[in-house]
Amino acid sequence: TTEVAMDARARWLARVAAPALDVDAADVEACLNDAQLAVRAFLNAEGPRHTKLVLTAIPHPQAGRKPTVAVVTDERPALGGRGVYFCRVDPDKAATAQAIESEITFGTIIDGLAIDGLQRFMEGVMVPSLKADVYAWSKRMSKPDHADFFLSLNKCATSLASAIAGLRGGMELAKPGEELRQLAASGSASTISRAAEDSAVVTECEDIVEDWCTQTGRLLYDKDENRIEPEDTGPSTELEYWRSRMTKLNSITEQLKQPECKAVISVLGLAKSRVLKRWKALDIQVTDATNEAKDNVKYLSTLEKYIEPLYAGSPASIADSLPALLTNVRMMQAVARYYNTERRMTTLLRKITNQMIQNCREYVEAEAPCWDQPAPQLIARLETCLKLHESYRDQYERTREAASRSTAELTTGLGASGRAGAEAPRANGNGHAVLRSTSFEFNEQAIFGRFELFARRVEKLIDMFGTIDQFELLSKHKIEGLDVVLSNFYSVVEELRRKPYDLLDYQLNQFDRDYLEFSANIHELESSLQGFINHSFDSISSTENALMLLKQFQVIMQRESLKDDLDSKLTVIFHNYQGDLENVQRLYEKQKGAVPAVRNMPPVAANVAWSRQLMRRIDVPMEKFRQNAQLMQAREAKKINKTYHKIAKTIEEFEALWKLAWEKGIESARAGLHATLLVRHPSNGKLYANFDREILQLLRETKCLMRMGEDVKEPARMVLLQETKLKSYYNKLSYALNEYEAVTARINPLTRPLLKPHLADMEAVLQPGMVTLTWTSMNIDAYVHSIHAALFKLNDLVSKIQDLIENRIDRNVTLVTAMELVDLRADESYTLDRFVAMQEKHMKDQVVSMRSKSMEVEAAVNDLIHLIQTFPREHVQDEVPEEEIRKIRAHFAHELYAGVLKATAASLNRIKERVGSRTSGGFLYLERPFFDVQVELEIPHVVMKPTLVDIQGAINRCSRSILACSKTIPIWDGEVLGGQPMYELIAKDRDIIKTVLLLTGSIEGAKRQVYDYLQTFIKYDWLWKGNMQQAYEAFMAKDPSLEDFESELKRYVDVEVEITKIAPVHNIGALSLETGPLKNSLMAEANAWKSQCAQNLHRKAKEELDRISQWLHDMNRNLKREVNDLDDVRAAVNYLESLRDKEANLDADFGPVEDMYGLLSRYDVPVPKEETDVVTDLRYSWKKLKKLASELQEHLSKMQAPFKKNLVRNIKLFVVDVVQFRNDFEAQGPGVPGVAPQDAEERLRKFQRLFEERERKWDAYSAGERLFGLQVTEYPDLEKTKQELQLLEKLYNLYGAVISTVGEYNEMPWTEVPANLDAMVTKISEFQLSVRKMPKALREWDAFVELKRTIDTFLESLPLVQQLTHPGMRVRHWDQLCEVSQHDLAVQSETFTLQDLLNANLLEYRDDVE
């Protein structure tokens, strides 16, 4: 495809530009696709040499719509909002997708000026990143280069900021309207003339110019003398101010040059407006102000590079740049046309001074605040600031003198013209300004006043921190007794340090008061220090210590008040020196017989060192006293000097005597070098290095004396030269002998007889050192080497033997001994099946391991014997005795047997301990039981699984398996263990037999306890043996009350609680009887009993609750029914009466239900939540009913009058209707003679319905009359009709029942008749009795007559039917009956019914039938 959007490079451009422009990447890709030529030209090498690509986001004219993206080109508008630019690093090379990030740089252009982005990047990113110095690049630069670099960088950032301020600092004049812009565009004089005649245009132009005058006047009024600036501003503000003013004035000039502004001026000129005159005056002032600003900027710019050190340099660099700075200031004063006034020059110099002070303050606290810096460093920085102050004053004086000389010279040269003091500038032929005769005299108080205050503050700080430094130096020397003085000093310093002000704030007078207080406190401390010094010298008795203390104080004390007192202390110390001489003399006489020696120093060297120490004690102070010639010329000095020489001579003679005695004993000590190297001790037979101790004494004396500077004799030096070699031989031989003793001590006593030839070979190697070799022999090195070689071989043999015995024999035997042939964990019990399977698997693994260990031990013993027999020897070749070999084989074979025996016994004992554990019955135990056994309910018994017999059998099998483990161990070669298999030896062991017999009957003792424990559950047998249905029926037969139900439920709950209290585990010896299965079964049985009782109680409670709920529901519905007529009124009255009756028995109805459900809840019987909610809401529902009743009662009271009137009218109509109804009943009712019974029954049902309608009205009207207090109307016709209908209903109900019953009997198959015959007789007899009880008034009715006839006929037929159902009836009898009755009686047919038999009219043939 040719689309740029498919190019990975273009996608990268879109991905970078999208977040910067706050648009979607797809929008940027679409923009790049539209500008394919420009993008290709930017990315490819063959296109035009474009090095940049700029994208911008153009806001959409409709609010809320996304902006569009455009590429800025020559044809498109200039950038107006946010933009992103891309630049090519190398335009000759096409950008690639792989390296595009390094080949193209990019950045963001923020809204506004494009240069803003660069300035923000430098200040916010570039400068902070370089100052952070993450990669330590500054270490590769010198400090001056580093400072210059950041100075240039800051200068660049400042220039950018100034440029931005200049671009934005212009003043915007009021713009003419569209008409004036068109006028300016035309540019014709006639058009302007016509506009000048138009008053509206002139007025608009005057308004514009008035606005110009206001803006320009405000700018011209804002002069430098009206500026309000902080007092401590620097000189850069002068240049910034004049640049800003120049920018504003230039912007006015540039705007006035535009055509539309010229058109405004032209119109007003032609119109001769008075506003124009004012504007021209201001225009002249603008021109003068512009020239002034340009001239000031020009000269101030020349000072910019000299002002830079004031901001970025140090006080030292500022002092170096001062000559050039002040010289240029003087030149500017002499040359500048506008800035050379005294006020402006004073202001400039004052700001230079301000910046110097600020620079000094920053320099002093550059690394840390004053209190946190070391005092010497801080003092050095403060002194640098003082030097700057001095240099500044000095350079200012020099500049003023130079200006005075220049003025004098200029005055002398121009004296003839009389213009020596002229101050106006002159121009040369080229128009350039020339020097004028001006004096460099300004207000020095304004210029230097602040610096003078700052310098005085610095001097006080130098004095204060110098004092602090002196006392801190005093504390570092740890002089005892100065704690109080130093503590007071630190308190004074800490109090001053807590002051919140800045020490360098010279305008704050609080420091001056605190400084005076500090000086007073320091004076008191110096007085205390003077007393301490005097006391210190008074308490020191040693001259040398006094001199050291004096020197120490002289180094520390730099204050003049303390130096003078220290000089007088030297005389006091010299007078005390006489006492030191006497003490040294007494000490010599006391200790010369037994001098105190330094530890480990030999006697000769100790005496010499002691004598020299005494000599140094009196000689060192004398040397220091002799340096003071005035002190030695005193009268008492001669006596002290004489005593000194006497003591010194005595000490020197003592030292010489000891050295002479030592030199005489050198030869006797050297004789020990001719002894043999080794010697054997006569008592214990051990070998020792035969090195004479006198030789070591000689070496020590020689070294000590030489260290003290003595010149020892040649023999002693020769022995000393051999010290290293002799000590090396001695150490090597001693080490070799110690190693020999260590190796022989490591030999196992079992293998020592086997190693006799090897030990003899080692003795042969040591023999020359005991016979022929001495300490002067030349071949000692070879001898030592041979000893070490032989020792290495012997040590190697012993190590191999030791390693073989420890790691291959003893270790395997130990493993066999520690083998657990059964896997029994102390904290775990086992089921029987798990125990058997676990032990079988474990023993199988252990048998394999034991067999392999036995074979490894046998192989190791053979390797041990072979190693000893074949190990090489050089001097002794004797063979190893065979008897010793047999002994060692037998020894290790017996060790293996003992290990297997211990393992077997330990495993059997572990089983015995677990099986025979004596834990008391219950769930507590000291040792966990062996077997887990389940106690279960197998109706009708409680049993234990597995049984005790099964457990004992498993233990017996395990014991036999443990004994059989040793069968697999093979018999060793040779006559070991008497040639018997290891299994037979173990099986015959008495302890093993005893343990096995004990295990055989280990479970028998627990039988009785187990039986007794199982019997404890017999008391629950009624749960599974009893008949729940019979028990419940017996309980219900007693007509139980709610209390009886509660007692019954409590009984079952108590049983459940008792069951839950049964311990989950009962321990009997090694058995852990788990009752969980039994408890579950018992709980299930008990719960079944409880559930039966609870369900019946719940059913009873549910029925009562449903009844009450239904009544409440019905009553609620009835009370809400609308009252529209008298029937509704009657019904409402009945409902209210029913509600009042119910309220009297409310507790009797609700209480039992609530009690029953409360009982179910107490015994945790599950009840549906819906029922619980209904019970809870019963009382609330009743309250709602009461509220509805009250509302209904109130409604009825309101409707009483209309209903009463309506009731009277309806009663009159009802009386007429009753009469009519009675007439219809008499004429067409069921009692009309001659009506068939079936028709009469239908008429009865019809008139019953009609009567029920009138009866309802009757009741409603009567209730209404009673409700409204009216006389109740009588209806005798209705009462008579009601009685007749009731009688007729009885008759026809009985008639219908008889007809229906007789019809069912007739349809009954003959085969069923015998079984139902008695029931037929009983039923028909009941009908006959009911007929006889009918009122006499009914007996004349046709229905009664027919009813009586039907019953009598059927009753007469039943005896015959009973006779025919006799079992003696045969087929022949039925055949005869058919002949008599002339009817076919197919009694054998399934369809033959009783009706078929009665249709034969058997009553006519009663006698034949009988």
Coordinates of N, CA, C and O in Angstrom, one line a residue, residues 516-598:
L516 N 26.9 40.3 73.2 CA 27.5 40.9 74.5 C 27.3 39.9 75.6 O 28.2 39.8 76.5
E517 N 26.1 39.3 75.7 CA 25.9 38.4 76.8 C 26.8 37.2 76.7 O 27.4 36.7 77.6
F518 N 27.1 36.7 75.4 CA 28.0 35.6 75.2 C 29.4 35.9 75.6 O 30.1 35.1 76.3
S519 N 29.8 37.2 75.3 CA 31.2 37.6 75.7 C 31.4 37.6 77.2 O 32.4 37.2 77.7
A520 N 30.3 38.1 77.9 CA 30.4 38.1 79.3 C 30.5 36.7 79.9 O 31.3 36.5 80.8
N521 N 29.7 35.8 79.4 CA 29.8 34.4 79.9 C 31.1 33.8 79.6 O 31.7 33.1 80.4
I522 N 31.7 34.1 78.4 CA 33.0 33.5 78.1 C 34.1 34.1 79.0 O 35.0 33.4 79.4
H523 N 34.0 35.4 79.4 CA 34.9 35.9 80.3 C 34.9 35.2 81.7 O 35.9 34.9 82.3
E524 N 33.7 34.9 82.1 CA 33.6 34.1 83.4 C 34.2 32.8 83.2 O 34.8 32.2 84.2
L525 N 33.9 32.1 82.1 CA 34.5 30.8 81.9 C 36.0 30.8 81.8 O 36.7 29.9 82.3
E526 N 36.6 31.9 81.2 CA 38.1 32.0 81.2 C 38.6 32.2 82.6 O 39.7 31.7 82.9
S527 N 37.9 32.9 83.5 CA 38.4 33.0 84.9 C 38.4 31.7 85.5 O 39.3 31.3 86.3
S528 N 37.3 30.9 85.3 CA 37.2 29.5 85.9 C 38.3 28.7 85.3 O 39.0 27.9 86.0
L529 N 38.6 28.8 84.0 CA 39.7 28.0 83.3 C 41.1 28.4 83.9 O 41.9 27.5 84.1
Q530 N 41.3 29.7 84.2 CA 42.5 30.1 84.8 C 42.7 29.5 86.2 O 43.8 29.0 86.5
G531 N 41.7 29.4 87.0 CA 41.8 28.7 88.3 C 42.0 27.3 88.1 O 42.8 26.7 88.9
F532 N 41.4 26.6 87.1 CA 41.7 25.2 86.9 C 43.1 24.9 86.5 O 43.7 24.0 87.0
I533 N 43.7 25.8 85.7 CA 45.1 25.7 85.3 C 46.0 25.7 86.5 O 46.9 24.9 86.7
N534 N 45.8 26.7 87.4 CA 46.6 26.9 88.6 C 46.5 25.7 89.5 O 47.5 25.1 90.0
H535 N 45.3 25.2 89.6 CA 45.0 24.0 90.4 C 45.7 22.8 89.8 O 46.2 21.9 90.6
S536 N 45.7 22.7 88.5 CA 46.3 21.5 87.9 C 47.8 21.4 88.1 O 48.3 20.4 88.4
F537 N 48.5 22.5 88.0 CA 49.9 22.5 88.2 C 50.3 22.3 89.7 O 51.3 21.8 90.0
D538 N 49.4 22.8 90.6 CA 49.6 22.6 92.0 C 49.5 21.1 92.4 O 50.2 20.7 93.3
S539 N 48.6 20.4 91.7 CA 48.4 19.0 92.1 C 49.3 18.0 91.4 O 49.2 16.8 91.7
I540 N 50.1 18.4 90.4 CA 51.0 17.4 89.7 C 52.3 17.4 90.3 O 53.0 18.4 90.5
S541 N 52.7 16.1 90.7 CA 54.0 16.0 91.4 C 55.1 15.6 90.5 O 56.3 15.8 90.8
S542 N 54.8 15.0 89.3 CA 55.8 14.6 88.4 C 56.2 15.8 87.5 O 55.3 16.4 86.9
T543 N 57.5 16.0 87.3 CA 58.0 17.0 86.5 C 57.7 16.8 85.0 O 57.3 17.7 84.3
E544 N 57.8 15.6 84.6 CA 57.6 15.2 83.2 C 56.1 15.5 82.9 O 55.8 16.0 81.8
N545 N 55.2 15.0 83.8 CA 53.8 15.3 83.5 C 53.4 16.7 83.5 O 52.6 17.2 82.8
A546 N 54.1 17.5 84.4 CA 53.8 18.9 84.4 C 54.3 19.6 83.1 O 53.6 20.5 82.6
L547 N 55.4 19.2 82.6 CA 55.9 19.8 81.4 C 55.0 19.4 80.2 O 54.7 20.2 79.3
M548 N 54.5 18.1 80.2 CA 53.5 17.7 79.2 C 52.2 18.5 79.3 O 51.7 19.0 78.2
L549 N 51.7 18.7 80.5 CA 50.5 19.5 80.6 C 50.7 21.0 80.2 O 49.8 21.6 79.6
L550 N 51.9 21.5 80.5 CA 52.2 22.9 80.1 C 52.2 23.0 78.6 O 51.7 23.9 78.0
K551 N 52.8 22.0 77.9 CA 52.9 22.0 76.5 C 51.5 21.9 75.9 O 51.1 22.6 74.9
Q552 N 50.7 21.1 76.5 CA 49.3 20.9 76.0 C 48.5 22.1 76.1 O 47.8 22.5 75.2
F553 N 48.6 22.9 77.2 CA 47.9 24.1 77.4 C 48.4 25.2 76.5 O 47.6 26.0 75.9
Q554 N 49.7 25.2 76.2 CA 50.3 26.2 75.3 C 49.8 26.0 73.9 O 49.6 27.0 73.1
V555 N 49.5 24.7 73.5 CA 49.0 24.5 72.2 C 47.5 24.9 72.1 O 47.1 25.5 71.0
I556 N 46.8 24.7 73.1 CA 45.3 25.0 73.1 C 45.0 26.5 73.3 O 44.2 27.1 72.6
M557 N 45.7 27.1 74.3 CA 45.3 28.4 74.7 C 45.9 29.4 73.7 O 47.1 29.6 73.7
Q558 N 45.0 30.1 73.0 CA 45.4 31.1 72.0 C 45.0 32.5 72.5 O 45.5 33.5 71.9
R559 N 44.2 32.6 73.5 CA 43.8 33.9 74.0 C 44.9 34.5 74.8 O 45.5 33.9 75.6
E560 N 45.1 35.8 74.6 CA 46.3 36.5 75.2 C 46.2 36.5 76.7 O 47.2 36.4 77.4
S561 N 45.0 36.5 77.3 CA 44.9 36.6 78.8 C 45.4 35.3 79.4 O 45.7 35.3 80.6
L562 N 45.3 34.2 78.7 CA 45.8 32.9 79.2 C 47.2 32.6 78.9 O 47.9 31.8 79.6
K563 N 47.8 33.1 77.8 CA 49.1 32.8 77.4 C 50.1 33.3 78.4 O 51.1 32.6 78.8
D564 N 49.9 34.5 79.0 CA 50.9 35.1 79.9 C 51.0 34.3 81.2 O 52.1 34.1 81.8
D565 N 49.9 33.8 81.7 CA 50.0 33.0 82.9 C 50.7 31.7 82.7 O 51.3 31.2 83.6
L566 N 50.6 31.1 81.5 CA 51.2 29.8 81.3 C 52.8 29.9 81.3 O 53.5 29.0 81.7
D567 N 53.3 31.1 80.9 CA 54.8 31.2 80.9 C 55.4 31.2 82.3 O 56.5 30.8 82.5
S568 N 54.6 31.6 83.3 CA 55.1 31.7 84.6 C 55.2 30.3 85.3 O 55.8 30.1 86.4
K569 N 54.5 29.3 84.7 CA 54.4 28.0 85.3 C 55.7 27.2 85.1 O 56.0 26.3 85.9
L570 N 56.6 27.6 84.1 CA 57.8 26.8 83.9 C 58.7 26.9 85.1 O 59.4 26.0 85.5
T571 N 58.8 28.1 85.7 CA 59.7 28.3 86.9 C 59.2 27.5 88.0 O 60.1 26.8 88.8
V572 N 58.0 27.4 88.2 CA 57.4 26.5 89.3 C 57.8 25.1 89.1 O 58.2 24.4 90.0
I573 N 57.7 24.6 87.9 CA 58.0 23.2 87.6 C 59.5 22.9 87.8 O 59.9 21.9 88.3
F574 N 60.4 23.9 87.5 CA 61.8 23.7 87.7 C 62.2 23.5 89.2 O 63.0 22.7 89.6
H575 N 61.5 24.3 90.0 CA 61.7 24.2 91.4 C 61.2 22.8 92.0 O 61.9 22.3 92.9
N576 N 60.2 22.3 91.4 CA 59.7 20.9 91.8 C 60.6 19.8 91.3 O 60.5 18.7 91.7
Y577 N 61.5 20.1 90.3 CA 62.3 19.1 89.7 C 63.3 18.5 90.8 O 63.7 17.3 90.7
Q578 N 63.7 19.3 91.8 CA 64.6 18.8 92.8 C 64.0 17.6 93.6 O 64.7 16.6 93.9
G579 N 62.7 17.7 93.8 CA 62.0 16.6 94.4 C 62.0 15.3 93.6 O 62.2 14.2 94.1
D580 N 61.9 15.5 92.3 CA 62.0 14.3 91.4 C 63.3 13.6 91.4 O 63.4 12.4 91.4
L581 N 64.4 14.4 91.5 CA 65.7 13.8 91.6 C 65.9 13.0 92.8 O 66.4 11.9 92.8
E582 N 65.4 13.5 93.9 CA 65.5 12.7 95.2 C 64.6 11.5 95.1 O 65.1 10.4 95.6
N583 N 63.5 11.5 94.5 CA 62.6 10.3 94.4 C 63.3 9.3 93.5 O 63.2 8.1 93.8
V584 N 64.0 9.6 92.4 CA 64.7 8.7 91.6 C 65.8 8.0 92.4 O 66.0 6.8 92.3
Q585 N 66.5 8.8 93.2 CA 67.6 8.2 94.0 C 67.1 7.2 95.0 O 67.7 6.1 95.1
R586 N 66.0 7.5 95.7 CA 65.5 6.5 96.6 C 64.9 5.3 95.9 O 65.1 4.2 96.4
L587 N 64.3 5.5 94.7 CA 63.8 4.3 94.0 C 64.9 3.4 93.5 O 64.8 2.2 93.5
Y588 N 66.1 4.0 93.1 CA 67.2 3.2 92.7 C 67.7 2.3 93.8 O 68.0 1.1 93.7
E589 N 67.9 2.9 95.0 CA 68.4 2.1 96.1 C 67.5 1.0 96.5 O 67.9 0.0 97.0
K590 N 66.2 1.3 96.3 CA 65.2 0.3 96.8 C 65.0 -0.9 95.8 O 64.9 -2.1 96.2
Q591 N 65.1 -0.7 94.5 CA 64.8 -1.7 93.5 C 66.0 -2.3 92.8 O 65.8 -3.2 91.9
K592 N 67.2 -1.8 93.1 CA 68.3 -2.3 92.3 C 68.6 -3.8 92.5 O 69.2 -4.4 91.6
G593 N 68.2 -4.4 93.6 CA 68.4 -5.8 93.8 C 67.4 -6.7 93.1 O 67.7 -7.8 92.7
A594 N 66.2 -6.2 92.9 CA 65.1 -7.0 92.2 C 64.3 -5.9 91.4 O 63.3 -5.4 91.9
V595 N 64.8 -5.7 90.2 CA 64.1 -4.6 89.4 C 62.7 -5.1 88.9 O 62.6 -6.3 88.6
P596 N 61.7 -4.3 88.8 CA 60.4 -4.6 88.2 C 60.6 -4.7 86.7 O 60.9 -3.8 86.0
A597 N 60.4 -6.0 86.2 CA 60.6 -6.2 84.7 C 59.3 -6.2 84.0 O 58.2 -6.6 84.5
V598 N 59.4 -5.9 82.7 CA 58.2 -6.0 81.8 C 58.0 -7.5 81.5 O 58.9 -8.3 81.5

